[in-house]
Tab-separated table of C-alpha atoms in Angstrom:
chain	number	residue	atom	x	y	z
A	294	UNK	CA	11.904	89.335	20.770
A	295	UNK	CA	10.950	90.249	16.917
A	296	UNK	CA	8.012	89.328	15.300
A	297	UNK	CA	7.737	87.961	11.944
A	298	UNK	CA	5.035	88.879	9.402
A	299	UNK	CA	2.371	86.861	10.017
A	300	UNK	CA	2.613	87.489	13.991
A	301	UNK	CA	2.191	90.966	13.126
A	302	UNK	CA	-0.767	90.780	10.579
A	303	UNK	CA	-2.556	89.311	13.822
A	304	UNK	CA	-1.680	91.906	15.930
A	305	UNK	CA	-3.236	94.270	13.783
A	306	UNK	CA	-6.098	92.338	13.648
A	307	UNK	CA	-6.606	92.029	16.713
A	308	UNK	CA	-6.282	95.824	17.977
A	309	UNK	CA	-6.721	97.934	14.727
A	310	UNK	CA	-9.522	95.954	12.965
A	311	UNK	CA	-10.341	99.212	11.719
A	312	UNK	CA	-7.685	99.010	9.489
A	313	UNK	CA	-7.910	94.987	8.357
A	314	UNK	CA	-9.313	95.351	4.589
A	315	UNK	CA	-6.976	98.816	3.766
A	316	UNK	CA	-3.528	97.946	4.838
A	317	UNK	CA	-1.399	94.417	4.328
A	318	UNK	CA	1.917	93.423	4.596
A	319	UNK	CA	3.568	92.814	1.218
A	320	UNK	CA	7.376	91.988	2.909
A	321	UNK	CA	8.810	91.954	5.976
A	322	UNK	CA	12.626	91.497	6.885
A	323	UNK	CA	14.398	92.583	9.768
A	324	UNK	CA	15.725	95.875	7.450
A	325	UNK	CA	12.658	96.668	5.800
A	326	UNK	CA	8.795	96.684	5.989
A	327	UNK	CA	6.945	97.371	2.755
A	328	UNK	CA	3.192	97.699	2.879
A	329	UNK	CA	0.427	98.734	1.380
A	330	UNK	CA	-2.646	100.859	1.124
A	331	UNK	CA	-4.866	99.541	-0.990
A	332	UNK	CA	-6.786	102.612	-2.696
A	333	UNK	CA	-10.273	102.691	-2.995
A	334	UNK	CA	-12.965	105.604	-3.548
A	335	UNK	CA	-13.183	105.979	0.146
A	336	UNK	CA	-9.329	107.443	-0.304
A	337	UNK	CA	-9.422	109.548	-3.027
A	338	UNK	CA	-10.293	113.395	-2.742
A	339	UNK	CA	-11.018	116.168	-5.481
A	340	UNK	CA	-8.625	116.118	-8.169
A	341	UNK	CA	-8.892	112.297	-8.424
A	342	UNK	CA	-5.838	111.843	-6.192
A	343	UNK	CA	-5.388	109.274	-2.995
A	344	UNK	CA	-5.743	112.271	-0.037
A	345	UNK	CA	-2.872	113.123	2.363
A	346	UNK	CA	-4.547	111.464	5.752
A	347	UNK	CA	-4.502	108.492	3.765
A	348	UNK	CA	-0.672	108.631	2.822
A	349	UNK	CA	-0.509	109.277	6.415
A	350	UNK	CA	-2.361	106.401	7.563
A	351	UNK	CA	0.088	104.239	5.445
A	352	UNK	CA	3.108	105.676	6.578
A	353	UNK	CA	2.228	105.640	10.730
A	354	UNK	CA	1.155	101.996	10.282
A	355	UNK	CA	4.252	101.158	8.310
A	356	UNK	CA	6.497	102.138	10.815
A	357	UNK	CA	4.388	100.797	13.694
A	358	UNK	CA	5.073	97.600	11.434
A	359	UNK	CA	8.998	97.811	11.056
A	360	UNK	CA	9.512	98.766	14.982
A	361	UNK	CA	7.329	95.773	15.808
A	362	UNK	CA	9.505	93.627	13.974
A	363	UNK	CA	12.433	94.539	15.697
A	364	UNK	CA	11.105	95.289	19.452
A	365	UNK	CA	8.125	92.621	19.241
A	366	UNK	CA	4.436	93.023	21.152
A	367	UNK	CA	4.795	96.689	22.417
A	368	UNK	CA	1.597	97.553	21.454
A	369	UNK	CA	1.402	100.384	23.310
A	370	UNK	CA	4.274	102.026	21.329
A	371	UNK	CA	2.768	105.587	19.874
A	372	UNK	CA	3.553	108.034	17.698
A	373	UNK	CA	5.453	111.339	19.078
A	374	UNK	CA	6.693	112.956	16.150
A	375	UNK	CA	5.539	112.615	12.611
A	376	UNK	CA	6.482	115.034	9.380
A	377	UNK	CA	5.620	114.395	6.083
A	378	UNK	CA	6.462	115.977	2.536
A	379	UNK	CA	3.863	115.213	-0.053
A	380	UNK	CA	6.550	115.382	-3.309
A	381	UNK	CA	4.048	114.827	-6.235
A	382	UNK	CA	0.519	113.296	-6.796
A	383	UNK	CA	0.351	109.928	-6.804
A	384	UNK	CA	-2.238	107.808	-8.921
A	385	UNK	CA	-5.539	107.487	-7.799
A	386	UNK	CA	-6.189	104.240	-9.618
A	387	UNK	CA	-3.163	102.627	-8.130
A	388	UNK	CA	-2.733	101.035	-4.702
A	389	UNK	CA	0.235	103.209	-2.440
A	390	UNK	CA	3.171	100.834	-1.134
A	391	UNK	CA	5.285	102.294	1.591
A	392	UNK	CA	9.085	100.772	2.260
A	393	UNK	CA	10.691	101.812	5.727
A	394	UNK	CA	14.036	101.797	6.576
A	395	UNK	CA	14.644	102.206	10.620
A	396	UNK	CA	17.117	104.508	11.533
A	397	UNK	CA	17.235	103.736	15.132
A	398	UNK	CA	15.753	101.689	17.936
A	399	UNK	CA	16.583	103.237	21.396
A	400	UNK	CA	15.078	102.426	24.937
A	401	UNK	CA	12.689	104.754	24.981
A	402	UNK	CA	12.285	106.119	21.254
A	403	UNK	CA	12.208	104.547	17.853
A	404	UNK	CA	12.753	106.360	14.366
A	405	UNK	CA	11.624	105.586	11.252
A	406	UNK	CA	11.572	106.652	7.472
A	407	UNK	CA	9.086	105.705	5.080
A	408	UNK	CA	8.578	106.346	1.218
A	409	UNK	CA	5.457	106.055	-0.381
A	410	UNK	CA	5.277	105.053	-4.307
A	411	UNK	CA	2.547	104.398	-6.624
A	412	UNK	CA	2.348	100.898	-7.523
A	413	UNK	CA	4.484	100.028	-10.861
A	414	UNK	CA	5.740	103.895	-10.348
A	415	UNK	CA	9.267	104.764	-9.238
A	416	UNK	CA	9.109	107.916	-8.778
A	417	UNK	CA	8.098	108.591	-4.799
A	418	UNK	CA	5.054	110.757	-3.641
A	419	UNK	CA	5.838	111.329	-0.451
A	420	UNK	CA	8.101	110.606	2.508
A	421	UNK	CA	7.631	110.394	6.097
A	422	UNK	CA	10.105	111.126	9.434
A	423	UNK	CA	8.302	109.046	12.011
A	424	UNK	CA	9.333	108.739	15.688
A	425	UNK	CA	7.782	106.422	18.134
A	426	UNK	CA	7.789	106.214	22.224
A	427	UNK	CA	8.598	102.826	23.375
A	428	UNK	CA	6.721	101.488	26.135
A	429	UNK	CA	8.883	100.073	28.958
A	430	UNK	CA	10.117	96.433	28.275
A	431	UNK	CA	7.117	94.005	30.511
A	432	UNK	CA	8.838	92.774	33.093
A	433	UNK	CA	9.338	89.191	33.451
């Protein structure tokens, strides 16, 4: 029923191209997901900082990744709750890797924490409280 990294890399290719040359997989276990954003210009706002919708970009798509990994293909799982705390300013310069940890996987919802880091920095910039609507299992 889980998927394993690379099955989930072409899931993501497949329906959020959009997304292909920002976020990758760095691990993937069946605990933990950490990704990353990988910062460019296109990310950065006034103040030379990586901007908040892009924190929040990593930290939906990371916790898309870790319920994947434990429910498999329900691509139509979405978002229902998100809240975020932005805790300091992370470096522009630096790419942003998010680690999840899932706190539960229901029948109909999923919930997820993330923490987003600078790279090479252990202090975290922000974290996320992310709950997602599962889709009804396919039937067989």
């Amino acid at each position: 029923m889980s998927l394993n990294q690379q099955q989930i890399t072409d899931l993501l290719q497949q329906h959020f191209p959009q997304i292909q040359d920002e976020i990758s997989i760095d691990s993937l276990n069946d605990q933990e997901a950490t990704v990353r954003l990988s910062v460019n210009n296109r990310h950065l706002r006034p103040g030379n900082t990586v901007s908040g919708p892009s924190m929040f970009l990593l930290a939906d798509v990371a916790a898309y990744i870790a319920i994947l990994a434990q429910v498999g293909a329900r691509t139509q799982a979405v978002t229902t709750s998100a809240h975020m705390d932005f805790l300091r300013k992370p470096q522009a310069q630096a790419d942003i890797i998010a680690t999840t940890k899932v706190l539960k996987i229901g029948k109909q919802l999923a919930v997820v924490d993330v923490y987003l880091y600078s790279e090479n920095d252990d202090n975290m910039v922000a974290r996320a409280a992310m709950t997602y609507s599962l889709p009804p299992m396919p039937q067989a």
